[in-house]
């Protein structure tokens, strides 16, 4: 390794050490530490995480000398009967109908209504985990996709059309994933910014669900089911993206195949809005944690007062302040990633920054999933148990359909320390996965292994920065 390269790496590692030491140590006085009674200090966790990433980087640079993830190496696991797909579609439509019905007809009480827990816990948090474990299961369950396909079949049968050119409009290529990104940010805004008394009201969620359903159905009718779904359906795009992390994939023949983990990301199509979509996933989760920490709580009143001074009412000023924070976190993630790409570009000008930005975009996906698990694991493991009693009493009117309405959530199913270990493991594992993808892509782009390794110094900086920041968020808010 050249002397200049060694100096660069040592400088970066020194910066990582400072970040790992200072950030979590500053938050050690509050948050998860006292709550979980950890056996070792938070700052030591951060040092260990940084060391794991650095050791992984060294191991990759010395032992991983040829691309390993560019081919999926699929192996057929099991065939799926056609009726199973129909059953999954029926379940998806049925659950959507229950969400809407319980939202409008059920008790307008957050904890007692099926719709609230299902949307915010099972759908928003559980589906990403299911997508990584089992593949793109949402594609089969997707209610608006099912209804759009059914409508298309009815039209075909009615007008005896051959099925070609059914969609009257062509989906604009320049739109890319921008509508999907807007949808995901919009849902995050609903969850994190909108007036709490309204965002947790079942009827509000039911009305928004119907609105989204109609919008998706209209778009799929105008532009085509798959065309619109792969670009404008924020949830469909999100879950499909995470399913590329899975070792399971459904083939064109309908069978389930096993593939090399992470290899499903290497052929990710990157078009307009793709990078921003992935960064938005990380940024929205980041703000969810950051908005519960001391720094935001101490400074948010100043931002709110700024909007109040412009004539906005208290609620509007608060929502605008939180909106600024949400957008700021997304822009911060984009800035960190682009800074890493700028460093990669500095190693060799063979590729432009725009091309490098697209070529390494898939490396952020494991980080996005890691942030989801790290931040929402306790919510998923605890609040998902509420579905046991909500299944018997979805309307909150005292029914006991399955005899489980008296079930109570077991908060002792896992200790606070156990939750923290899972969160740290998710963060470190996700960033190691991103590092592996980045190194593998560098070996494809740069034929000289030495040049490939040097190009990844800055990507290592990106990974360690996100890890340290994620750990700091966890230690600050105790989620």
CSV table of C-alpha atoms in Angstrom, one decimal:
chain,number,residue,atom,x,y,z
A,1,UNK,CA,0.0,0.0,0.0
A,2,UNK,CA,1.4,3.4,-1.0
A,3,UNK,CA,2.5,5.9,1.8
A,4,UNK,CA,-0.1,8.5,0.7
A,5,UNK,CA,-2.8,5.8,0.9
A,6,UNK,CA,-1.7,4.7,4.3
A,7,UNK,CA,-1.7,8.3,5.6
A,8,UNK,CA,-5.2,8.8,4.2
A,9,UNK,CA,-6.5,5.6,5.8
A,10,UNK,CA,-4.9,6.4,9.2
A,11,UNK,CA,-6.5,9.9,9.1
A,12,UNK,CA,-9.9,8.5,8.4
A,13,UNK,CA,-9.5,5.9,11.1
A,14,UNK,CA,-8.5,8.5,13.6
A,15,UNK,CA,-11.6,10.5,12.8
A,16,UNK,CA,-13.7,7.4,13.2
A,17,UNK,CA,-12.3,6.9,16.6
A,18,UNK,CA,-13.1,10.4,17.7
A,19,UNK,CA,-16.6,10.1,16.4
A,20,UNK,CA,-17.2,6.8,18.1
A,21,UNK,CA,-15.8,8.1,21.4
A,22,UNK,CA,-17.3,11.5,21.5
A,23,UNK,CA,-20.9,11.0,20.2
A,24,UNK,CA,-22.1,8.2,22.4
A,25,UNK,CA,-20.2,9.4,25.4
A,26,UNK,CA,-22.1,12.7,25.2
A,27,UNK,CA,-25.3,10.9,25.4
A,28,UNK,CA,-24.3,8.5,28.1
A,29,UNK,CA,-26.0,10.4,30.9
A,30,UNK,CA,-29.5,9.6,29.6
A,31,UNK,CA,-31.5,7.3,27.4
A,32,UNK,CA,-31.1,3.5,27.1
A,33,UNK,CA,-28.0,3.2,29.4
A,34,UNK,CA,-29.7,3.4,32.8
A,35,UNK,CA,-32.8,1.8,31.4
A,36,UNK,CA,-31.2,-1.3,30.1
A,37,UNK,CA,-28.4,-1.6,32.7
A,38,UNK,CA,-25.9,-2.5,30.1
A,39,UNK,CA,-22.9,-4.6,31.3
A,40,UNK,CA,-20.5,-2.4,29.4
A,41,UNK,CA,-20.6,1.4,28.6
A,42,UNK,CA,-22.2,2.7,25.5
A,43,UNK,CA,-18.9,4.3,24.2
A,44,UNK,CA,-17.3,0.9,24.3
A,45,UNK,CA,-20.1,-0.5,22.1
A,46,UNK,CA,-19.4,2.3,19.6
A,47,UNK,CA,-15.6,1.6,19.7
A,48,UNK,CA,-16.4,-2.1,19.1
A,49,UNK,CA,-18.7,-1.3,16.2
A,50,UNK,CA,-16.1,0.9,14.6
A,51,UNK,CA,-13.4,-1.8,15.1
A,52,UNK,CA,-15.7,-4.4,13.5
A,53,UNK,CA,-16.2,-2.3,10.4
A,54,UNK,CA,-12.4,-1.5,10.1
A,55,UNK,CA,-11.5,-5.2,10.6
A,56,UNK,CA,-14.2,-6.1,8.0
A,57,UNK,CA,-12.7,-3.6,5.6
A,58,UNK,CA,-9.2,-5.0,6.1
A,59,UNK,CA,-10.4,-8.6,5.7
A,60,UNK,CA,-12.3,-7.6,2.5
A,61,UNK,CA,-9.3,-5.8,1.0
A,62,UNK,CA,-7.0,-8.7,1.6
A,63,UNK,CA,-9.2,-11.8,1.1
A,64,UNK,CA,-12.0,-10.6,-1.2
A,65,UNK,CA,-10.0,-10.0,-4.4
A,66,UNK,CA,-12.7,-10.9,-7.0
A,67,UNK,CA,-16.4,-10.0,-7.3
A,68,UNK,CA,-18.6,-12.5,-5.4
A,69,UNK,CA,-22.1,-10.9,-5.5
A,70,UNK,CA,-22.6,-10.0,-9.2
A,71,UNK,CA,-24.2,-13.4,-9.8
A,72,UNK,CA,-27.1,-14.7,-7.7
A,73,UNK,CA,-26.3,-18.4,-8.1
A,74,UNK,CA,-30.0,-19.4,-7.7
A,75,UNK,CA,-31.0,-22.8,-6.6
A,76,UNK,CA,-34.6,-24.0,-6.8
A,77,UNK,CA,-36.1,-24.6,-3.4
A,78,UNK,CA,-39.8,-25.3,-3.9
A,79,UNK,CA,-42.6,-24.8,-6.3
A,80,UNK,CA,-45.7,-22.8,-5.4
A,81,UNK,CA,-49.2,-23.8,-6.6
A,82,UNK,CA,-51.2,-21.1,-8.3
A,83,UNK,CA,-54.0,-21.2,-5.7
A,84,UNK,CA,-51.5,-20.1,-3.1
A,85,UNK,CA,-51.1,-16.8,-5.0
A,86,UNK,CA,-54.9,-16.4,-5.1
A,87,UNK,CA,-55.1,-17.1,-1.4
A,88,UNK,CA,-52.5,-14.5,-0.6
A,89,UNK,CA,-54.2,-11.9,-2.8
A,90,UNK,CA,-57.5,-12.6,-1.1
A,91,UNK,CA,-55.9,-12.2,2.4
A,92,UNK,CA,-54.3,-8.9,1.3
A,93,UNK,CA,-57.7,-7.5,0.1
A,94,UNK,CA,-59.4,-8.9,3.2
A,95,UNK,CA,-57.0,-7.2,5.6
A,96,UNK,CA,-57.2,-3.9,3.7
A,97,UNK,CA,-61.0,-4.1,3.9
A,98,UNK,CA,-60.8,-4.8,7.7
A,99,UNK,CA,-58.5,-1.8,8.2
A,100,UNK,CA,-60.9,0.5,6.4
A,101,UNK,CA,-64.0,-0.9,8.1
A,102,UNK,CA,-62.5,-0.9,11.6
A,103,UNK,CA,-61.2,2.6,11.0
A,104,UNK,CA,-64.6,4.0,10.1
A,105,UNK,CA,-66.9,1.8,12.1
A,106,UNK,CA,-64.8,1.0,15.2
A,107,UNK,CA,-64.1,2.8,18.4
A,108,UNK,CA,-62.0,5.9,17.8
A,109,UNK,CA,-59.5,4.8,20.4
A,110,UNK,CA,-55.9,4.3,19.3
A,111,UNK,CA,-55.1,1.2,21.4
A,112,UNK,CA,-58.5,-0.5,20.9
A,113,UNK,CA,-58.9,-0.2,17.1
A,114,UNK,CA,-57.4,-2.8,14.7
A,115,UNK,CA,-56.5,-0.2,12.0
A,116,UNK,CA,-53.9,1.8,14.0
A,117,UNK,CA,-51.8,-1.1,15.3
A,118,UNK,CA,-52.0,-2.9,11.9
A,119,UNK,CA,-50.8,0.1,9.9
A,120,UNK,CA,-48.1,1.5,12.2
A,121,UNK,CA,-46.8,-1.8,13.5
A,122,UNK,CA,-47.6,-4.8,11.4
A,123,UNK,CA,-47.6,-3.0,8.0
A,124,UNK,CA,-45.0,-0.3,8.5
A,125,UNK,CA,-42.5,-2.2,10.6
A,126,UNK,CA,-43.4,-5.9,10.3
A,127,UNK,CA,-43.6,-6.0,6.5
A,128,UNK,CA,-40.0,-4.8,6.0
A,129,UNK,CA,-38.8,-7.6,8.3
A,130,UNK,CA,-40.9,-10.1,6.5
A,131,UNK,CA,-39.6,-8.9,3.1
A,132,UNK,CA,-36.0,-9.5,4.2
A,133,UNK,CA,-36.8,-12.9,5.7
A,134,UNK,CA,-39.1,-14.3,3.0
A,135,UNK,CA,-38.7,-12.2,-0.1
A,136,UNK,CA,-41.2,-9.9,-1.8
A,137,UNK,CA,-44.3,-11.2,0.0
A,138,UNK,CA,-46.1,-7.8,-0.3
A,139,UNK,CA,-46.3,-8.3,-4.0
A,140,UNK,CA,-48.7,-11.2,-3.5
A,141,UNK,CA,-50.6,-9.4,-0.7
A,142,UNK,CA,-50.7,-5.9,-2.3
A,143,UNK,CA,-54.5,-5.1,-2.3
A,144,UNK,CA,-54.4,-2.3,-4.9
A,145,UNK,CA,-52.3,-4.4,-7.2
A,146,UNK,CA,-54.7,-7.3,-6.8
A,147,UNK,CA,-57.7,-5.1,-7.5
A,148,UNK,CA,-56.0,-3.4,-10.5
A,149,UNK,CA,-55.2,-6.7,-12.0
A,150,UNK,CA,-58.7,-8.0,-11.5
A,151,UNK,CA,-60.1,-4.8,-13.1
A,152,UNK,CA,-57.8,-5.3,-16.0
A,153,UNK,CA,-59.0,-8.9,-16.4
A,154,UNK,CA,-62.6,-7.8,-16.4
A,155,UNK,CA,-61.9,-5.1,-19.1
A,156,UNK,CA,-60.2,-7.7,-21.2
A,157,UNK,CA,-63.0,-10.1,-21.0
A,158,UNK,CA,-65.6,-7.4,-21.6
A,159,UNK,CA,-64.1,-5.8,-24.7
A,160,UNK,CA,-62.3,-9.0,-25.9
A,161,UNK,CA,-59.0,-7.2,-26.0
A,162,UNK,CA,-55.8,-9.1,-26.7
A,163,UNK,CA,-54.2,-7.4,-23.7
A,164,UNK,CA,-51.6,-5.4,-25.6
A,165,UNK,CA,-51.5,-1.7,-25.1
A,166,UNK,CA,-54.1,-1.8,-22.4
A,167,UNK,CA,-52.7,1.2,-20.6
A,168,UNK,CA,-53.7,4.5,-22.4
A,169,UNK,CA,-50.6,6.3,-21.1
A,170,UNK,CA,-46.9,5.5,-20.9
A,171,UNK,CA,-45.2,6.1,-17.5
A,172,UNK,CA,-42.7,8.9,-17.9
A,173,UNK,CA,-39.1,7.7,-17.5
A,174,UNK,CA,-38.1,11.0,-16.0
A,175,UNK,CA,-40.5,10.5,-13.1
A,176,UNK,CA,-38.6,7.4,-12.0
A,177,UNK,CA,-39.1,6.7,-8.3
A,178,UNK,CA,-39.9,10.3,-7.3
A,179,UNK,CA,-43.6,9.6,-6.7
A,180,UNK,CA,-42.7,6.6,-4.6
A,181,UNK,CA,-40.2,8.7,-2.6
A,182,UNK,CA,-42.9,11.3,-2.1
A,183,UNK,CA,-45.3,8.6,-0.8
A,184,UNK,CA,-42.8,7.3,1.7
A,185,UNK,CA,-41.9,10.8,3.0
A,186,UNK,CA,-45.6,11.6,3.1
A,187,UNK,CA,-46.3,8.6,5.3
A,188,UNK,CA,-43.3,9.5,7.5
A,189,UNK,CA,-44.7,13.0,7.8
A,190,UNK,CA,-48.0,11.6,8.9
A,191,UNK,CA,-46.4,9.4,11.5
A,192,UNK,CA,-43.9,11.9,12.8
A,193,UNK,CA,-45.1,15.4,12.1
A,194,UNK,CA,-48.9,15.5,11.8
A,195,UNK,CA,-51.0,16.5,14.8
A,196,UNK,CA,-51.0,13.4,17.1
A,197,UNK,CA,-54.7,13.5,17.9
A,198,UNK,CA,-55.4,13.2,14.2
A,199,UNK,CA,-52.7,10.9,12.9
A,200,UNK,CA,-53.7,8.2,15.5
A,201,UNK,CA,-57.4,8.6,14.9
A,202,UNK,CA,-58.6,5.4,13.2
A,203,UNK,CA,-61.0,7.2,10.9
A,204,UNK,CA,-58.1,9.4,9.6
A,205,UNK,CA,-56.0,6.4,8.8
A,206,UNK,CA,-59.0,4.7,7.1
A,207,UNK,CA,-59.7,7.8,5.0
A,208,UNK,CA,-56.0,8.1,4.0
A,209,UNK,CA,-55.9,4.3,3.2
A,210,UNK,CA,-58.9,4.7,0.9
A,211,UNK,CA,-57.3,7.8,-0.8
A,212,UNK,CA,-54.1,5.9,-1.4
A,213,UNK,CA,-55.9,2.9,-2.7
A,214,UNK,CA,-57.9,5.0,-5.2
A,215,UNK,CA,-54.7,6.9,-6.3
A,216,UNK,CA,-52.9,3.6,-6.9
A,217,UNK,CA,-55.9,2.1,-8.7
A,218,UNK,CA,-56.2,5.1,-11.0
A,219,UNK,CA,-52.5,5.2,-11.7
A,220,UNK,CA,-52.3,1.5,-12.6
A,221,UNK,CA,-55.3,1.9,-14.8
A,222,UNK,CA,-53.7,4.8,-16.7
A,223,UNK,CA,-50.1,3.7,-16.9
A,224,UNK,CA,-50.2,-0.1,-16.3
A,225,UNK,CA,-50.2,-2.2,-13.2
A,226,UNK,CA,-46.5,-3.1,-13.2
A,227,UNK,CA,-45.3,0.2,-14.7
A,228,UNK,CA,-47.1,2.4,-12.1
A,229,UNK,CA,-46.4,-0.1,-9.2
A,230,UNK,CA,-42.7,-0.2,-9.8
A,231,UNK,CA,-42.4,3.6,-9.9
A,232,UNK,CA,-45.1,5.3,-8.0
A,233,UNK,CA,-46.3,2.9,-5.3
A,234,UNK,CA,-44.2,4.0,-2.4
A,235,UNK,CA,-44.9,0.9,-0.2
A,236,UNK,CA,-44.6,-1.6,-3.1
A,237,UNK,CA,-41.3,-0.1,-4.1
A,238,UNK,CA,-40.1,0.0,-0.5
A,239,UNK,CA,-40.8,-3.6,0.3
A,240,UNK,CA,-39.6,-4.8,-3.0
A,241,UNK,CA,-36.3,-3.0,-2.5
A,242,UNK,CA,-35.8,-4.6,0.9
A,243,UNK,CA,-36.7,-8.0,-0.5
A,244,UNK,CA,-33.5,-7.8,-2.6
A,245,UNK,CA,-31.7,-8.4,0.7
A,246,UNK,CA,-33.4,-11.7,1.1
A,247,UNK,CA,-31.9,-15.1,0.3
A,248,UNK,CA,-35.3,-16.1,-1.1
A,249,UNK,CA,-36.7,-15.0,-4.4
A,250,UNK,CA,-39.6,-16.0,-6.5
A,251,UNK,CA,-38.7,-16.9,-10.1
A,252,UNK,CA,-40.5,-16.2,-13.3
A,253,UNK,CA,-41.9,-19.8,-13.2
A,254,UNK,CA,-43.5,-19.1,-9.8
A,255,UNK,CA,-41.1,-21.3,-7.9
A,256,UNK,CA,-39.1,-20.1,-4.8
A,257,UNK,CA,-35.3,-20.0,-5.2
A,258,UNK,CA,-32.5,-19.6,-2.8
A,259,UNK,CA,-29.8,-17.1,-3.8
A,260,UNK,CA,-26.6,-15.7,-2.4
A,261,UNK,CA,-27.4,-13.1,0.3
A,262,UNK,CA,-27.0,-9.5,-0.8
A,263,UNK,CA,-26.7,-10.6,-4.5
A,264,UNK,CA,-30.2,-9.4,-5.3
A,265,UNK,CA,-29.1,-5.8,-4.9
A,266,UNK,CA,-26.3,-5.8,-7.4
A,267,UNK,CA,-28.6,-5.5,-10.4
A,268,UNK,CA,-30.8,-2.9,-8.8
A,269,UNK,CA,-32.1,-0.5,-11.5
A,270,UNK,CA,-31.0,3.0,-10.6
A,271,UNK,CA,-33.0,5.7,-12.3
A,272,UNK,CA,-34.3,9.2,-11.5
A,273,UNK,CA,-35.2,9.4,-7.8
A,274,UNK,CA,-33.7,6.0,-6.8
A,275,UNK,CA,-30.8,7.5,-4.7
A,276,UNK,CA,-33.1,10.0,-3.0
A,277,UNK,CA,-35.7,7.3,-2.3
A,278,UNK,CA,-33.1,5.1,-0.5
A,279,UNK,CA,-31.7,8.1,1.4
A,280,UNK,CA,-35.3,9.1,2.4
A,281,UNK,CA,-35.7,5.7,4.0
A,282,UNK,CA,-32.7,6.3,6.2
A,283,UNK,CA,-33.4,9.9,6.8
A,284,UNK,CA,-37.0,9.5,8.0
A,285,UNK,CA,-36.0,6.8,10.4
A,286,UNK,CA,-33.1,9.0,11.6
A,287,UNK,CA,-35.5,11.8,12.3
A,288,UNK,CA,-37.8,9.5,14.2
A,289,UNK,CA,-35.0,8.8,16.6
A,290,UNK,CA,-33.5,12.3,16.6
A,291,UNK,CA,-36.8,14.0,17.3
A,292,UNK,CA,-37.0,12.1,20.6
A,293,UNK,CA,-33.5,13.2,21.7
A,294,UNK,CA,-32.4,16.1,23.9
A,295,UNK,CA,-30.8,18.1,21.1
A,296,UNK,CA,-34.0,18.3,19.1
A,297,UNK,CA,-36.1,19.0,22.2
A,298,UNK,CA,-33.9,21.8,23.3
A,299,UNK,CA,-33.8,23.5,19.9
A,300,UNK,CA,-37.2,22.7,18.5
A,301,UNK,CA,-38.9,25.6,20.4
A,302,UNK,CA,-36.7,28.1,18.7
A,303,UNK,CA,-37.6,26.7,15.2
A,304,UNK,CA,-41.3,26.7,16.2
A,305,UNK,CA,-41.1,30.3,17.4
A,306,UNK,CA,-39.6,31.3,14.1
A,307,UNK,CA,-42.7,30.1,12.3
A,308,UNK,CA,-45.0,31.6,15.0
A,309,UNK,CA,-43.4,34.9,14.4
A,310,UNK,CA,-44.4,34.6,10.7
A,311,UNK,CA,-48.0,34.4,11.7
A,312,UNK,CA,-48.6,30.6,11.9
A,313,UNK,CA,-50.7,29.2,14.7
A,314,UNK,CA,-49.2,26.9,17.4
A,315,UNK,CA,-50.1,23.6,15.7
A,316,UNK,CA,-49.1,24.8,12.2
A,317,UNK,CA,-45.8,26.2,13.6
A,318,UNK,CA,-45.0,22.9,15.4
A,319,UNK,CA,-45.7,20.9,12.3
A,320,UNK,CA,-43.6,23.2,10.2
A,321,UNK,CA,-40.7,22.9,12.7
A,322,UNK,CA,-40.9,19.1,12.6
A,323,UNK,CA,-41.1,19.2,8.8
A,324,UNK,CA,-37.9,21.2,8.7
A,325,UNK,CA,-36.3,18.6,11.0
A,326,UNK,CA,-37.6,15.7,8.8
A,327,UNK,CA,-36.3,17.3,5.6
A,328,UNK,CA,-33.0,18.2,7.3
A,329,UNK,CA,-32.3,14.6,8.3
A,330,UNK,CA,-33.0,13.4,4.7
A,331,UNK,CA,-30.7,16.0,3.3
A,332,UNK,CA,-28.0,15.1,5.8
A,333,UNK,CA,-28.1,11.5,4.7
A,334,UNK,CA,-27.8,12.6,1.1
A,335,UNK,CA,-24.9,14.9,1.9
A,336,UNK,CA,-23.0,12.1,3.8
A,337,UNK,CA,-23.4,9.7,0.9
A,338,UNK,CA,-22.4,12.3,-1.7
A,339,UNK,CA,-19.4,13.2,0.4
A,340,UNK,CA,-18.3,9.6,0.3
A,341,UNK,CA,-18.8,9.4,-3.5
A,342,UNK,CA,-16.8,12.6,-3.8
A,343,UNK,CA,-13.9,10.8,-2.0
A,344,UNK,CA,-14.3,7.8,-4.2
A,345,UNK,CA,-14.1,10.0,-7.3
A,346,UNK,CA,-10.9,11.6,-5.9
A,347,UNK,CA,-9.1,8.3,-6.2
A,348,UNK,CA,-9.7,8.0,-9.9
A,349,UNK,CA,-11.5,10.3,-12.4
A,350,UNK,CA,-12.3,7.3,-14.6
A,351,UNK,CA,-15.9,7.6,-13.6
A,352,UNK,CA,-17.9,10.7,-13.1
A,353,UNK,CA,-19.6,11.5,-9.8
A,354,UNK,CA,-23.0,11.0,-11.2
A,355,UNK,CA,-22.2,7.5,-12.4
A,356,UNK,CA,-20.5,6.6,-9.1
A,357,UNK,CA,-23.5,7.9,-7.2
A,358,UNK,CA,-25.7,5.5,-9.2
A,359,UNK,CA,-23.2,2.5,-9.1
A,360,UNK,CA,-22.9,2.5,-5.3
A,361,UNK,CA,-26.6,3.4,-4.5
A,362,UNK,CA,-27.4,-0.2,-3.6
A,363,UNK,CA,-24.9,-0.2,-0.8
A,364,UNK,CA,-27.2,2.0,1.3
A,365,UNK,CA,-30.1,-0.5,1.3
A,366,UNK,CA,-28.7,-2.7,4.1
A,367,UNK,CA,-28.1,0.5,6.2
A,368,UNK,CA,-31.8,1.5,5.6
A,369,UNK,CA,-33.0,-1.9,6.9
A,370,UNK,CA,-30.5,-1.8,9.8
A,371,UNK,CA,-32.0,1.6,10.9
A,372,UNK,CA,-35.5,0.2,10.7
A,373,UNK,CA,-34.6,-2.8,12.9
A,374,UNK,CA,-32.5,-0.8,15.3
A,375,UNK,CA,-35.1,1.9,15.9
A,376,UNK,CA,-38.4,-0.1,15.7
A,377,UNK,CA,-37.4,-3.5,17.1
A,378,UNK,CA,-38.9,-2.9,20.6
A,379,UNK,CA,-42.1,-1.5,19.0
A,380,UNK,CA,-42.4,-4.6,16.8
A,381,UNK,CA,-41.6,-7.2,19.5
A,382,UNK,CA,-44.0,-5.6,22.0
A,383,UNK,CA,-46.8,-3.8,20.2
A,384,UNK,CA,-47.3,-6.6,17.6
A,385,UNK,CA,-48.7,-8.7,20.4
A,386,UNK,CA,-51.7,-6.4,20.5
A,387,UNK,CA,-52.9,-8.1,17.3
A,388,UNK,CA,-53.7,-11.2,19.5
A,389,UNK,CA,-56.6,-9.3,21.2
A,390,UNK,CA,-57.4,-7.0,18.3
A,391,UNK,CA,-58.0,-10.0,16.1
A,392,UNK,CA,-60.9,-10.9,18.4
A,393,UNK,CA,-62.1,-7.4,18.9
A,394,UNK,CA,-61.1,-5.4,15.8
A,395,UNK,CA,-63.7,-2.7,16.3
A,396,UNK,CA,-63.0,-2.2,20.0
A,397,UNK,CA,-66.7,-2.8,20.8
A,398,UNK,CA,-66.2,-5.7,23.3
A,399,UNK,CA,-66.4,-8.6,20.9
A,400,UNK,CA,-64.5,-11.8,21.5
A,401,UNK,CA,-64.5,-13.6,18.1
A,402,UNK,CA,-61.5,-15.9,18.8
A,403,UNK,CA,-61.6,-15.9,22.6
A,404,UNK,CA,-58.4,-13.8,22.9
A,405,UNK,CA,-59.8,-10.4,23.7
A,406,UNK,CA,-58.4,-10.6,27.2
A,407,UNK,CA,-54.9,-11.2,26.1
A,408,UNK,CA,-52.3,-8.7,27.6
A,409,UNK,CA,-49.0,-7.7,26.1
A,410,UNK,CA,-46.0,-9.4,27.7
A,411,UNK,CA,-43.4,-6.7,28.1
A,412,UNK,CA,-41.0,-9.2,29.7
A,413,UNK,CA,-40.6,-11.3,26.6
A,414,UNK,CA,-37.2,-9.7,26.2
A,415,UNK,CA,-35.1,-7.5,28.5
A,416,UNK,CA,-34.0,-3.9,27.7
A,417,UNK,CA,-30.4,-5.1,27.4
A,418,UNK,CA,-31.5,-7.8,25.0
A,419,UNK,CA,-33.2,-5.2,22.8
A,420,UNK,CA,-30.1,-3.1,22.8
A,421,UNK,CA,-27.9,-6.0,21.8
A,422,UNK,CA,-30.3,-6.7,18.9
A,423,UNK,CA,-30.2,-3.0,17.8
A,424,UNK,CA,-26.4,-2.9,17.9
A,425,UNK,CA,-26.1,-6.1,16.0
A,426,UNK,CA,-28.6,-4.8,13.4
A,427,UNK,CA,-26.6,-1.6,12.9
A,428,UNK,CA,-23.2,-3.3,12.7
A,429,UNK,CA,-24.5,-6.1,10.5
A,430,UNK,CA,-26.3,-3.7,8.1
A,431,UNK,CA,-23.2,-1.5,7.7
A,432,UNK,CA,-20.9,-4.5,7.2
A,433,UNK,CA,-23.3,-5.6,4.5
A,434,UNK,CA,-23.1,-2.2,2.9
A,435,UNK,CA,-19.3,-2.4,3.0
A,436,UNK,CA,-19.3,-5.8,1.4
A,437,UNK,CA,-21.5,-4.5,-1.5
A,438,UNK,CA,-19.3,-1.4,-1.9
A,439,UNK,CA,-16.1,-3.5,-2.1
A,440,UNK,CA,-17.6,-6.0,-4.5
A,441,UNK,CA,-18.8,-3.2,-6.8
A,442,UNK,CA,-15.4,-1.5,-6.6
A,443,UNK,CA,-13.7,-4.7,-7.8
A,444,UNK,CA,-16.0,-4.6,-10.8
A,445,UNK,CA,-15.3,-0.9,-11.6
A,446,UNK,CA,-11.6,-0.9,-10.9
A,447,UNK,CA,-9.6,-3.7,-12.3
A,448,UNK,CA,-6.6,-2.9,-10.2
A,449,UNK,CA,-7.3,-4.4,-6.7
A,450,UNK,CA,-5.1,-1.7,-5.1
A,451,UNK,CA,-7.1,1.0,-6.7
A,452,UNK,CA,-10.4,-0.7,-5.7
A,453,UNK,CA,-9.3,-0.8,-2.1
A,454,UNK,CA,-8.2,2.9,-2.1
A,455,UNK,CA,-11.6,3.8,-3.6
A,456,UNK,CA,-13.3,2.3,-0.6
A,457,UNK,CA,-11.6,4.4,2.1
A,458,UNK,CA,-14.4,7.0,1.9
A,459,UNK,CA,-17.1,4.4,1.7
A,460,UNK,CA,-15.7,3.0,5.0
A,461,UNK,CA,-16.0,6.6,6.3
A,462,UNK,CA,-19.7,6.6,5.3
A,463,UNK,CA,-20.4,3.3,7.0
A,464,UNK,CA,-18.7,4.2,10.3
A,465,UNK,CA,-20.3,7.6,10.3
A,466,UNK,CA,-23.8,6.0,10.0
A,467,UNK,CA,-23.0,3.4,12.6
A,468,UNK,CA,-21.7,5.9,15.1
A,469,UNK,CA,-24.7,8.2,14.5
A,470,UNK,CA,-27.1,5.3,14.8
A,471,UNK,CA,-25.7,4.2,18.1
A,472,UNK,CA,-25.8,7.7,19.3
A,473,UNK,CA,-29.4,8.0,18.5
A,474,UNK,CA,-30.2,4.8,20.3
A,475,UNK,CA,-28.3,5.8,23.4
A,476,UNK,CA,-29.9,9.2,23.3
A,477,UNK,CA,-33.6,8.3,23.1
A,478,UNK,CA,-33.6,4.7,24.5
A,479,UNK,CA,-35.9,3.3,21.7
